[in-house]
């Protein structure tokens, strides 16, 4: 009997132990911490395994009835990376309700508002984050400054960027200050900002290339060349510095080195219309490889069909290759995009003149003269000279004589060293031709600019000793092409 009682007591004890163990397991399951899977969510997020991460987050939110702050926070970041800005903002607001004193959550709310374009609300959120932090960090000031930039309040933007630099020196704040100065059209202040940044970050190729571009804009090519060279020394494939330096070399007619730089830029900018345009004009003027030039310009035209400079250059090269109908087509398209550019009308007039439509050529020349009187884009002597040659080639000798008088008057007031050699040599040939037609352009040492012409009848055939029409056409075309060089190498670099 005693043995049976002992066995019963042992059995009851064993049963009670099993019940307590099961009860404890249930309590552990019921009291599982809401942050128990945060480590797993974080692991998949930093691995950018977003689909797996989202599935775990949804399970956690379902288990905690949406009260997991970290799960909502990470889900908001995933939504933002997917471009779902409003959904991201909604999740961040849930986080803020769960933990109202979390300054980082408020900053992320401000960031979402900034990305949604609600800059005023974003500034208010950043100000609240500053209150919660009891301290203002550089990033908060920088982001507030960016909000003010988008709100066009440049003074407050500059103030906050300076506060950001006081808290912590950063490249982004310097670049923002320089952009503010450029928005105010103050190139000098922008250069000062970039110079300070370059002293602090001497190996930053982006800062050096931007500084070189600014010096290039203000005409300091020597300093610009040094800064761009430094940028390329630290980053040989910096496309901005390569294109800027190549453009500078092209301006100084160093076409071989310019082509080498453009070739390097094409490795990182294969779809840049400006690079292809400038490469084509290097082949045109520097190497005289017209097929290669045409191929590059057509590629640029394919990439940017509404760039008036590319259309202008296509018209110019067709004009040089004596394909006047094609030149007319591209120059007309360029004029439609840039109707106030006198050089376009000038080249169009030359093309129409070669197509033997004098009336329309005259209209184009007159329009070019009118626009050039308002904003000088073309050398006036070149314009009047081509106008006169066009009239001469169509046997309008008296009218051509009046245009050559204008050229003579302009050249007589121009210092000898400033006269373009091509214009001077062409005008010398013109004077010889006009003398044979009994129109005498006086030399510089003679008292009168021009001698009075004798009565002239346009119906009279020219003397057989006058230079042929073909020769004067060649002078007209050469002068037009030479005077277009200043327009072709302007790439949009910044």
GROMACS .gro file of C-alpha atoms in nm:
model
  494
    1UNK     CA    1   0.000   0.000   0.000
    2UNK     CA    2   0.281   0.238   0.083
    3UNK     CA    3   0.454   0.158  -0.248
    4UNK     CA    4   0.133   0.225  -0.445
    5UNK     CA    5   0.091   0.562  -0.270
    6UNK     CA    6   0.445   0.659  -0.355
    7UNK     CA    7   0.394   0.576  -0.726
    8UNK     CA    8   0.076   0.782  -0.734
    9UNK     CA    9   0.257   1.079  -0.579
   10UNK     CA   10   0.539   1.051  -0.836
   11UNK     CA   11   0.283   1.032  -1.123
   12UNK     CA   12   0.099   1.340  -1.000
   13UNK     CA   13   0.426   1.533  -0.967
   14UNK     CA   14   0.530   1.440  -1.323
   15UNK     CA   15   0.189   1.545  -1.462
   16UNK     CA   16   0.197   1.878  -1.278
   17UNK     CA   17   0.545   1.945  -1.416
   18UNK     CA   18   0.425   1.887  -1.776
   19UNK     CA   19   0.129   2.120  -1.724
   20UNK     CA   20   0.347   2.399  -1.587
   21UNK     CA   21   0.596   2.357  -1.873
   22UNK     CA   22   0.319   2.383  -2.130
   23UNK     CA   23   0.178   2.688  -1.952
   24UNK     CA   24   0.515   2.860  -1.957
   25UNK     CA   25   0.558   2.787  -2.328
   26UNK     CA   26   0.217   2.940  -2.401
   27UNK     CA   27   0.308   3.248  -2.198
   28UNK     CA   28   0.636   3.281  -2.390
   29UNK     CA   29   0.446   3.260  -2.715
   30UNK     CA   30   0.190   3.515  -2.603
   31UNK     CA   31   0.454   3.754  -2.466
   32UNK     CA   32   0.683   3.744  -2.773
   33UNK     CA   33   0.850   4.085  -2.810
   34UNK     CA   34   0.733   4.300  -3.106
   35UNK     CA   35   1.096   4.358  -3.206
   36UNK     CA   36   1.189   3.990  -3.215
   37UNK     CA   37   1.232   3.986  -3.596
   38UNK     CA   38   1.382   4.331  -3.639
   39UNK     CA   39   1.725   4.178  -3.694
   40UNK     CA   40   1.591   3.965  -3.980
   41UNK     CA   41   1.410   4.262  -4.139
   42UNK     CA   42   1.729   4.467  -4.116
   43UNK     CA   43   1.939   4.186  -4.266
   44UNK     CA   44   1.718   4.149  -4.576
   45UNK     CA   45   1.687   4.527  -4.616
   46UNK     CA   46   2.061   4.596  -4.625
   47UNK     CA   47   2.094   4.308  -4.873
   48UNK     CA   48   1.828   4.485  -5.085
   49UNK     CA   49   1.616   4.170  -5.082
   50UNK     CA   50   1.305   4.382  -5.075
   51UNK     CA   51   1.045   4.119  -5.164
   52UNK     CA   52   1.159   3.883  -4.889
   53UNK     CA   53   1.186   4.176  -4.651
   54UNK     CA   54   0.832   4.290  -4.728
   55UNK     CA   55   0.687   3.943  -4.671
   56UNK     CA   56   0.849   3.930  -4.325
   57UNK     CA   57   0.728   4.283  -4.249
   58UNK     CA   58   0.369   4.198  -4.343
   59UNK     CA   59   0.380   3.893  -4.114
   60UNK     CA   60   0.512   4.106  -3.828
   61UNK     CA   61   0.252   4.378  -3.883
   62UNK     CA   62  -0.024   4.118  -3.886
   63UNK     CA   63   0.106   3.960  -3.565
   64UNK     CA   64   0.142   4.294  -3.385
   65UNK     CA   65  -0.172   4.451  -3.533
   66UNK     CA   66   0.041   4.711  -3.715
   67UNK     CA   67   0.217   4.830  -3.397
   68UNK     CA   68   0.574   4.743  -3.494
   69UNK     CA   69   0.756   5.075  -3.535
   70UNK     CA   70   1.066   4.933  -3.705
   71UNK     CA   71   0.865   4.723  -3.949
   72UNK     CA   72   0.663   5.028  -4.055
   73UNK     CA   73   0.981   5.236  -4.081
   74UNK     CA   74   1.164   4.992  -4.308
   75UNK     CA   75   0.851   4.942  -4.518
   76UNK     CA   76   0.833   5.320  -4.571
   77UNK     CA   77   1.194   5.323  -4.693
   78UNK     CA   78   1.121   5.038  -4.934
   79UNK     CA   79   0.816   5.220  -5.068
   80UNK     CA   80   1.026   5.534  -5.119
   81UNK     CA   81   1.288   5.342  -5.315
   82UNK     CA   82   1.006   5.205  -5.534
   83UNK     CA   83   0.877   5.556  -5.601
   84UNK     CA   84   0.563   5.519  -5.387
   85UNK     CA   85   0.606   5.847  -5.202
   86UNK     CA   86   0.255   5.882  -5.059
   87UNK     CA   87   0.253   5.523  -4.926
   88UNK     CA   88   0.594   5.587  -4.770
   89UNK     CA   89   0.465   5.903  -4.602
   90UNK     CA   90   0.164   5.716  -4.464
   91UNK     CA   91   0.384   5.451  -4.302
   92UNK     CA   92   0.613   5.717  -4.152
   93UNK     CA   93   0.313   5.888  -3.998
   94UNK     CA   94   0.220   5.557  -3.834
   95UNK     CA   95   0.573   5.539  -3.692
   96UNK     CA   96   0.537   5.892  -3.560
   97UNK     CA   97   0.212   5.802  -3.386
   98UNK     CA   98   0.381   5.500  -3.222
   99UNK     CA   99   0.685   5.706  -3.111
  100UNK     CA  100   0.613   6.082  -3.124
  101UNK     CA  101   0.954   6.181  -2.982
  102UNK     CA  102   1.167   6.003  -3.243
  103UNK     CA  103   1.351   6.285  -3.428
  104UNK     CA  104   1.477   6.051  -3.702
  105UNK     CA  105   1.120   5.960  -3.798
  106UNK     CA  106   1.029   6.329  -3.823
  107UNK     CA  107   1.330   6.388  -4.050
  108UNK     CA  108   1.217   6.107  -4.278
  109UNK     CA  109   0.868   6.257  -4.289
  110UNK     CA  110   1.025   6.587  -4.392
  111UNK     CA  111   1.225   6.407  -4.660
  112UNK     CA  112   0.912   6.248  -4.804
  113UNK     CA  113   0.735   6.584  -4.804
  114UNK     CA  114   1.034   6.734  -4.987
  115UNK     CA  115   1.021   6.462  -5.253
  116UNK     CA  116   0.648   6.523  -5.292
  117UNK     CA  117   0.721   6.892  -5.360
  118UNK     CA  118   0.557   7.015  -5.038
  119UNK     CA  119   0.856   7.223  -4.937
  120UNK     CA  120   0.690   7.450  -4.682
  121UNK     CA  121   0.558   7.151  -4.484
  122UNK     CA  122   0.898   6.988  -4.513
  123UNK     CA  123   1.063   7.293  -4.353
  124UNK     CA  124   0.813   7.279  -4.064
  125UNK     CA  125   0.891   6.911  -4.014
  126UNK     CA  126   1.268   6.978  -4.009
  127UNK     CA  127   1.214   7.254  -3.753
  128UNK     CA  128   1.020   7.009  -3.533
  129UNK     CA  129   1.303   6.758  -3.570
  130UNK     CA  130   1.547   7.024  -3.448
  131UNK     CA  131   1.333   7.079  -3.137
  132UNK     CA  132   1.320   6.705  -3.064
  133UNK     CA  133   1.697   6.670  -3.115
  134UNK     CA  134   1.785   6.967  -2.893
  135UNK     CA  135   2.064   7.012  -3.143
  136UNK     CA  136   2.081   7.095  -3.513
  137UNK     CA  137   2.297   6.884  -3.737
  138UNK     CA  138   2.449   6.973  -4.073
  139UNK     CA  139   2.214   6.751  -4.273
  140UNK     CA  140   1.901   6.919  -4.135
  141UNK     CA  141   2.029   7.267  -4.223
  142UNK     CA  142   2.130   7.148  -4.568
  143UNK     CA  143   1.790   6.994  -4.639
  144UNK     CA  144   1.613   7.308  -4.518
  145UNK     CA  145   1.836   7.512  -4.747
  146UNK     CA  146   1.741   7.292  -5.043
  147UNK     CA  147   1.373   7.348  -4.960
  148UNK     CA  148   1.429   7.725  -4.967
  149UNK     CA  149   1.609   7.693  -5.302
  150UNK     CA  150   1.304   7.526  -5.452
  151UNK     CA  151   1.086   7.795  -5.297
  152UNK     CA  152   1.309   8.060  -5.469
  153UNK     CA  153   1.401   8.214  -5.133
  154UNK     CA  154   1.773   8.233  -5.210
  155UNK     CA  155   1.870   8.449  -4.912
  156UNK     CA  156   1.734   8.202  -4.656
  157UNK     CA  157   1.878   7.915  -4.858
  158UNK     CA  158   2.223   8.076  -4.840
  159UNK     CA  159   2.183   8.133  -4.465
  160UNK     CA  160   2.099   7.767  -4.400
  161UNK     CA  161   2.382   7.641  -4.622
  162UNK     CA  162   2.627   7.851  -4.422
  163UNK     CA  163   2.483   7.707  -4.099
  164UNK     CA  164   2.527   7.359  -4.246
  165UNK     CA  165   2.895   7.434  -4.317
  166UNK     CA  166   2.942   7.564  -3.964
  167UNK     CA  167   2.807   7.239  -3.824
  168UNK     CA  168   3.006   7.017  -4.060
  169UNK     CA  169   3.202   7.090  -4.378
  170UNK     CA  170   3.054   6.906  -4.677
  171UNK     CA  171   3.098   6.915  -5.052
  172UNK     CA  172   2.722   6.925  -5.111
  173UNK     CA  173   2.678   7.245  -4.909
  174UNK     CA  174   2.957   7.418  -5.103
  175UNK     CA  175   2.802   7.316  -5.434
  176UNK     CA  176   2.462   7.442  -5.319
  177UNK     CA  177   2.613   7.779  -5.222
  178UNK     CA  178   2.776   7.804  -5.564
  179UNK     CA  179   2.446   7.725  -5.736
  180UNK     CA  180   2.277   7.997  -5.529
  181UNK     CA  181   2.542   8.246  -5.647
  182UNK     CA  182   2.491   8.136  -6.007
  183UNK     CA  183   2.115   8.175  -5.970
  184UNK     CA  184   2.185   8.535  -5.867
  185UNK     CA  185   2.412   8.563  -6.176
  186UNK     CA  186   2.711   8.634  -5.955
  187UNK     CA  187   2.993   8.436  -6.115
  188UNK     CA  188   3.257   8.598  -5.893
  189UNK     CA  189   3.093   8.472  -5.570
  190UNK     CA  190   3.047   8.126  -5.722
  191UNK     CA  191   3.418   8.112  -5.806
  192UNK     CA  192   3.507   8.216  -5.448
  193UNK     CA  193   3.288   7.937  -5.308
  194UNK     CA  194   3.441   7.675  -5.536
  195UNK     CA  195   3.792   7.798  -5.453
  196UNK     CA  196   3.722   7.750  -5.080
  197UNK     CA  197   3.581   7.404  -5.150
  198UNK     CA  198   3.883   7.314  -5.365
  199UNK     CA  199   4.119   7.405  -5.079
  200UNK     CA  200   3.929   7.177  -4.841
  201UNK     CA  201   3.873   6.897  -5.095
  202UNK     CA  202   4.179   6.930  -5.321
  203UNK     CA  203   4.132   6.588  -5.483
  204UNK     CA  204   3.764   6.624  -5.569
  205UNK     CA  205   3.749   6.617  -5.950
  206UNK     CA  206   3.385   6.732  -5.960
  207UNK     CA  207   3.461   7.053  -5.772
  208UNK     CA  208   3.771   7.120  -5.983
  209UNK     CA  209   3.586   7.066  -6.310
  210UNK     CA  210   3.303   7.300  -6.206
  211UNK     CA  211   3.560   7.561  -6.104
  212UNK     CA  212   3.733   7.525  -6.440
  213UNK     CA  213   3.404   7.577  -6.622
  214UNK     CA  214   3.337   7.898  -6.429
  215UNK     CA  215   3.681   8.035  -6.512
  216UNK     CA  216   3.610   7.943  -6.872
  217UNK     CA  217   3.289   8.146  -6.863
  218UNK     CA  218   3.464   8.458  -6.733
  219UNK     CA  219   3.736   8.431  -6.996
  220UNK     CA  220   4.018   8.307  -6.770
  221UNK     CA  221   4.124   8.026  -7.002
  222UNK     CA  222   4.469   7.991  -6.846
  223UNK     CA  223   4.335   7.928  -6.495
  224UNK     CA  224   4.053   7.716  -6.637
  225UNK     CA  225   4.304   7.494  -6.817
  226UNK     CA  226   4.496   7.436  -6.492
  227UNK     CA  227   4.183   7.349  -6.293
  228UNK     CA  228   4.050   7.116  -6.561
  229UNK     CA  229   4.391   6.949  -6.586
  230UNK     CA  230   4.390   6.889  -6.211
  231UNK     CA  231   4.040   6.738  -6.234
  232UNK     CA  232   4.157   6.499  -6.506
  233UNK     CA  233   4.468   6.409  -6.305
  234UNK     CA  234   4.246   6.276  -6.025
  235UNK     CA  235   3.978   6.133  -6.255
  236UNK     CA  236   4.092   6.076  -6.618
  237UNK     CA  237   3.737   5.982  -6.723
  238UNK     CA  238   3.566   6.292  -6.581
  239UNK     CA  239   3.338   6.366  -6.875
  240UNK     CA  240   3.265   6.726  -6.773
  241UNK     CA  241   3.634   6.816  -6.758
  242UNK     CA  242   3.711   6.628  -7.081
  243UNK     CA  243   3.441   6.808  -7.279
  244UNK     CA  244   3.533   7.147  -7.135
  245UNK     CA  245   3.902   7.106  -7.211
  246UNK     CA  246   3.829   6.973  -7.560
  247UNK     CA  247   3.602   7.270  -7.628
  248UNK     CA  248   3.879   7.506  -7.517
  249UNK     CA  249   4.130   7.332  -7.745
  250UNK     CA  250   3.882   7.348  -8.030
  251UNK     CA  251   3.841   7.723  -7.976
  252UNK     CA  252   4.219   7.764  -8.005
  253UNK     CA  253   4.219   7.544  -8.321
  254UNK     CA  254   4.410   7.256  -8.159
  255UNK     CA  255   4.187   7.002  -8.330
  256UNK     CA  256   4.400   6.688  -8.285
  257UNK     CA  257   4.409   6.715  -7.906
  258UNK     CA  258   4.044   6.821  -7.899
  259UNK     CA  259   3.945   6.507  -8.090
  260UNK     CA  260   4.144   6.293  -7.846
  261UNK     CA  261   3.957   6.448  -7.551
  262UNK     CA  262   3.619   6.406  -7.720
  263UNK     CA  263   3.702   6.040  -7.784
  264UNK     CA  264   3.765   5.994  -7.411
  265UNK     CA  265   3.441   6.173  -7.324
  266UNK     CA  266   3.244   5.942  -7.554
  267UNK     CA  267   3.327   5.647  -7.328
  268UNK     CA  268   3.108   5.793  -7.054
  269UNK     CA  269   2.881   6.014  -7.270
  270UNK     CA  270   2.799   5.804  -7.576
  271UNK     CA  271   2.461   5.976  -7.618
  272UNK     CA  272   2.572   6.338  -7.576
  273UNK     CA  273   2.458   6.546  -7.873
  274UNK     CA  274   2.702   6.827  -7.782
  275UNK     CA  275   3.000   6.592  -7.791
  276UNK     CA  276   2.904   6.451  -8.131
  277UNK     CA  277   2.833   6.801  -8.263
  278UNK     CA  278   3.171   6.938  -8.158
  279UNK     CA  279   3.351   6.626  -8.282
  280UNK     CA  280   3.189   6.674  -8.621
  281UNK     CA  281   3.302   7.035  -8.641
  282UNK     CA  282   3.658   6.933  -8.547
  283UNK     CA  283   3.658   6.695  -8.843
  284UNK     CA  284   3.508   6.970  -9.060
  285UNK     CA  285   3.737   7.264  -8.986
  286UNK     CA  286   4.044   7.089  -8.849
  287UNK     CA  287   4.084   6.769  -9.047
  288UNK     CA  288   3.877   6.849  -9.360
  289UNK     CA  289   3.720   6.503  -9.333
  290UNK     CA  290   3.373   6.594  -9.448
  291UNK     CA  291   3.223   6.243  -9.451
  292UNK     CA  292   3.329   6.187  -9.090
  293UNK     CA  293   3.202   6.533  -8.998
  294UNK     CA  294   2.867   6.464  -9.162
  295UNK     CA  295   2.835   6.129  -8.981
  296UNK     CA  296   2.902   6.288  -8.641
  297UNK     CA  297   2.658   6.572  -8.703
  298UNK     CA  298   2.386   6.335  -8.820
  299UNK     CA  299   2.438   6.134  -8.499
  300UNK     CA  300   2.406   6.456  -8.298
  301UNK     CA  301   2.092   6.546  -8.493
  302UNK     CA  302   1.943   6.202  -8.417
  303UNK     CA  303   2.013   6.249  -8.044
  304UNK     CA  304   1.886   6.608  -8.029
  305UNK     CA  305   1.667   6.694  -8.329
  306UNK     CA  306   1.553   7.030  -8.186
  307UNK     CA  307   1.897   7.181  -8.113
  308UNK     CA  308   1.931   7.483  -8.341
  309UNK     CA  309   2.311   7.480  -8.326
  310UNK     CA  310   2.328   7.127  -8.463
  311UNK     CA  311   2.090   7.220  -8.745
  312UNK     CA  312   2.299   7.533  -8.812
  313UNK     CA  313   2.617   7.326  -8.838
  314UNK     CA  314   2.451   7.073  -9.069
  315UNK     CA  315   2.346   7.359  -9.293
  316UNK     CA  316   2.699   7.499  -9.281
  317UNK     CA  317   2.867   7.174  -9.382
  318UNK     CA  318   2.614   7.115  -9.663
  319UNK     CA  319   2.686   7.467  -9.781
  320UNK     CA  320   3.058   7.394  -9.781
  321UNK     CA  321   2.999   7.075  -9.981
  322UNK     CA  322   2.791   7.275 -10.233
  323UNK     CA  323   2.472   7.085 -10.144
  324UNK     CA  324   2.264   7.400 -10.137
  325UNK     CA  325   1.916   7.245 -10.124
  326UNK     CA  326   2.010   7.040  -9.815
  327UNK     CA  327   2.174   7.346  -9.662
  328UNK     CA  328   1.850   7.540  -9.718
  329UNK     CA  329   1.652   7.262  -9.545
  330UNK     CA  330   1.864   7.255  -9.226
  331UNK     CA  331   1.911   7.630  -9.203
  332UNK     CA  332   1.536   7.687  -9.235
  333UNK     CA  333   1.478   7.440  -8.952
  334UNK     CA  334   1.739   7.620  -8.741
  335UNK     CA  335   1.568   7.955  -8.807
  336UNK     CA  336   1.233   7.814  -8.695
  337UNK     CA  337   1.392   7.723  -8.363
  338UNK     CA  338   1.607   8.037  -8.329
  339UNK     CA  339   1.440   8.314  -8.530
  340UNK     CA  340   1.651   8.599  -8.386
  341UNK     CA  341   1.992   8.460  -8.487
  342UNK     CA  342   2.133   8.675  -8.768
  343UNK     CA  343   2.397   8.419  -8.864
  344UNK     CA  344   2.128   8.169  -8.963
  345UNK     CA  345   1.970   8.418  -9.203
  346UNK     CA  346   2.314   8.507  -9.337
  347UNK     CA  347   2.396   8.147  -9.429
  348UNK     CA  348   2.044   8.092  -9.560
  349UNK     CA  349   2.087   8.392  -9.791
  350UNK     CA  350   2.413   8.243  -9.925
  351UNK     CA  351   2.241   7.908  -9.991
  352UNK     CA  352   1.942   8.071 -10.165
  353UNK     CA  353   2.177   8.286 -10.372
  354UNK     CA  354   2.343   7.973 -10.504
  355UNK     CA  355   1.998   7.835 -10.585
  356UNK     CA  356   1.951   8.143 -10.812
  357UNK     CA  357   1.659   8.294 -10.623
  358UNK     CA  358   1.786   8.649 -10.580
  359UNK     CA  359   1.461   8.795 -10.440
  360UNK     CA  360   1.449   8.555 -10.145
  361UNK     CA  361   1.825   8.584 -10.096
  362UNK     CA  362   1.790   8.962 -10.076
  363UNK     CA  363   1.513   8.928  -9.817
  364UNK     CA  364   1.732   8.692  -9.611
  365UNK     CA  365   2.031   8.929  -9.627
  366UNK     CA  366   1.814   9.224  -9.522
  367UNK     CA  367   1.675   9.027  -9.229
  368UNK     CA  368   2.027   8.927  -9.127
  369UNK     CA  369   2.138   9.291  -9.137
  370UNK     CA  370   1.838   9.402  -8.931
  371UNK     CA  371   1.896   9.138  -8.663
  372UNK     CA  372   2.271   9.199  -8.661
  373UNK     CA  373   2.213   9.567  -8.594
  374UNK     CA  374   2.027   9.473  -8.275
  375UNK     CA  375   2.260   9.198  -8.152
  376UNK     CA  376   2.588   9.153  -8.337
  377UNK     CA  377   2.638   8.782  -8.408
  378UNK     CA  378   2.815   8.821  -8.741
  379UNK     CA  379   3.100   9.043  -8.853
  380UNK     CA  380   2.925   9.333  -9.036
  381UNK     CA  381   3.197   9.350  -9.301
  382UNK     CA  382   3.151   8.981  -9.378
  383UNK     CA  383   2.776   9.024  -9.404
  384UNK     CA  384   2.791   9.323  -9.639
  385UNK     CA  385   3.066   9.160  -9.846
  386UNK     CA  386   2.864   8.843  -9.906
  387UNK     CA  387   2.556   9.053  -9.982
  388UNK     CA  388   2.748   9.245 -10.247
  389UNK     CA  389   2.902   8.932 -10.401
  390UNK     CA  390   2.556   8.774 -10.426
  391UNK     CA  391   2.426   9.079 -10.613
  392UNK     CA  392   2.736   9.086 -10.835
  393UNK     CA  393   2.693   8.722 -10.930
  394UNK     CA  394   2.337   8.801 -11.042
  395UNK     CA  395   2.460   9.098 -11.251
  396UNK     CA  396   2.318   9.362 -11.016
  397UNK     CA  397   2.637   9.562 -11.039
  398UNK     CA  398   2.508   9.900 -10.926
  399UNK     CA  399   2.341   9.752 -10.619
  400UNK     CA  400   2.650   9.541 -10.546
  401UNK     CA  401   2.857   9.859 -10.566
  402UNK     CA  402   2.650  10.017 -10.287
  403UNK     CA  403   2.705   9.712 -10.063
  404UNK     CA  404   3.080   9.720 -10.128
  405UNK     CA  405   3.081  10.085 -10.023
  406UNK     CA  406   2.955   9.971  -9.683
  407UNK     CA  407   3.235   9.713  -9.661
  408UNK     CA  408   3.493   9.977  -9.753
  409UNK     CA  409   3.357  10.214  -9.487
  410UNK     CA  410   3.369   9.945  -9.218
  411UNK     CA  411   3.722   9.830  -9.306
  412UNK     CA  412   3.852  10.188  -9.320
  413UNK     CA  413   3.746  10.234  -8.956
  414UNK     CA  414   3.888   9.900  -8.843
  415UNK     CA  415   4.250   9.873  -8.723
  416UNK     CA  416   4.468   9.683  -8.967
  417UNK     CA  417   4.547   9.403  -8.723
  418UNK     CA  418   4.179   9.340  -8.650
  419UNK     CA  419   4.073   9.277  -9.011
  420UNK     CA  420   4.014   8.911  -9.094
  421UNK     CA  421   4.269   8.801  -9.359
  422UNK     CA  422   4.004   8.619  -9.564
  423UNK     CA  423   3.780   8.924  -9.570
  424UNK     CA  424   4.073   9.144  -9.670
  425UNK     CA  425   4.190   8.917  -9.955
  426UNK     CA  426   3.834   8.868 -10.081
  427UNK     CA  427   3.765   9.239 -10.079
  428UNK     CA  428   4.088   9.301 -10.273
  429UNK     CA  429   3.961   9.069 -10.546
  430UNK     CA  430   3.623   9.243 -10.535
  431UNK     CA  431   3.786   9.582 -10.588
  432UNK     CA  432   3.971   9.449 -10.891
  433UNK     CA  433   3.647   9.315 -11.036
  434UNK     CA  434   3.461   9.639 -10.972
  435UNK     CA  435   3.735   9.845 -11.135
  436UNK     CA  436   3.691   9.642 -11.452
  437UNK     CA  437   3.322   9.731 -11.434
  438UNK     CA  438   3.417  10.100 -11.403
  439UNK     CA  439   3.328  10.115 -11.032
  440UNK     CA  440   3.634  10.239 -10.848
  441UNK     CA  441   3.682  10.174 -10.477
  442UNK     CA  442   3.946  10.424 -10.361
  443UNK     CA  443   4.258  10.310 -10.182
  444UNK     CA  444   4.330  10.415  -9.824
  445UNK     CA  445   4.572  10.693  -9.922
  446UNK     CA  446   4.319  10.861 -10.153
  447UNK     CA  447   4.105  11.148 -10.021
  448UNK     CA  448   3.764  11.001 -10.103
  449UNK     CA  449   3.632  10.666  -9.997
  450UNK     CA  450   3.472  10.586 -10.331
  451UNK     CA  451   3.474  10.754 -10.668
  452UNK     CA  452   3.142  10.838 -10.822
  453UNK     CA  453   3.036  10.562 -11.060
  454UNK     CA  454   2.951  10.643 -11.418
  455UNK     CA  455   2.601  10.585 -11.549
  456UNK     CA  456   2.550  10.211 -11.565
  457UNK     CA  457   2.293   9.993 -11.728
  458UNK     CA  458   2.230   9.657 -11.561
  459UNK     CA  459   2.131   9.511 -11.894
  460UNK     CA  460   2.482   9.558 -12.036
  461UNK     CA  461   2.684   9.240 -12.034
  462UNK     CA  462   2.997   9.243 -11.818
  463UNK     CA  463   3.342   9.275 -11.965
  464UNK     CA  464   3.504   8.945 -12.053
  465UNK     CA  465   3.801   9.030 -11.829
  466UNK     CA  466   3.587   9.042 -11.515
  467UNK     CA  467   3.648   8.746 -11.279
  468UNK     CA  468   3.402   8.471 -11.353
  469UNK     CA  469   3.086   8.421 -11.153
  470UNK     CA  470   3.223   8.092 -11.028
  471UNK     CA  471   3.522   8.262 -10.867
  472UNK     CA  472   3.308   8.515 -10.686
  473UNK     CA  473   3.076   8.237 -10.571
  474UNK     CA  474   3.377   8.061 -10.422
  475UNK     CA  475   3.471   8.378 -10.235
  476UNK     CA  476   3.118   8.409 -10.105
  477UNK     CA  477   3.109   8.052  -9.977
  478UNK     CA  478   3.456   8.064  -9.817
  479UNK     CA  479   3.384   8.385  -9.629
  480UNK     CA  480   3.056   8.250  -9.497
  481UNK     CA  481   3.216   7.931  -9.369
  482UNK     CA  482   3.509   8.106  -9.206
  483UNK     CA  483   3.287   8.346  -9.018
  484UNK     CA  484   3.080   8.064  -8.871
  485UNK     CA  485   3.359   7.917  -8.661
  486UNK     CA  486   3.278   8.118  -8.350
  487UNK     CA  487   2.936   7.959  -8.328
  488UNK     CA  488   3.014   7.593  -8.363
  489UNK     CA  489   3.205   7.506  -8.049
  490UNK     CA  490   2.956   7.620  -7.784
  491UNK     CA  491   2.866   7.302  -7.593
  492UNK     CA  492   2.621   7.297  -7.300
  493UNK     CA  493   2.869   7.191  -7.038
  494UNK     CA  494   2.722   7.290  -6.697
   0.00000   0.00000   0.00000
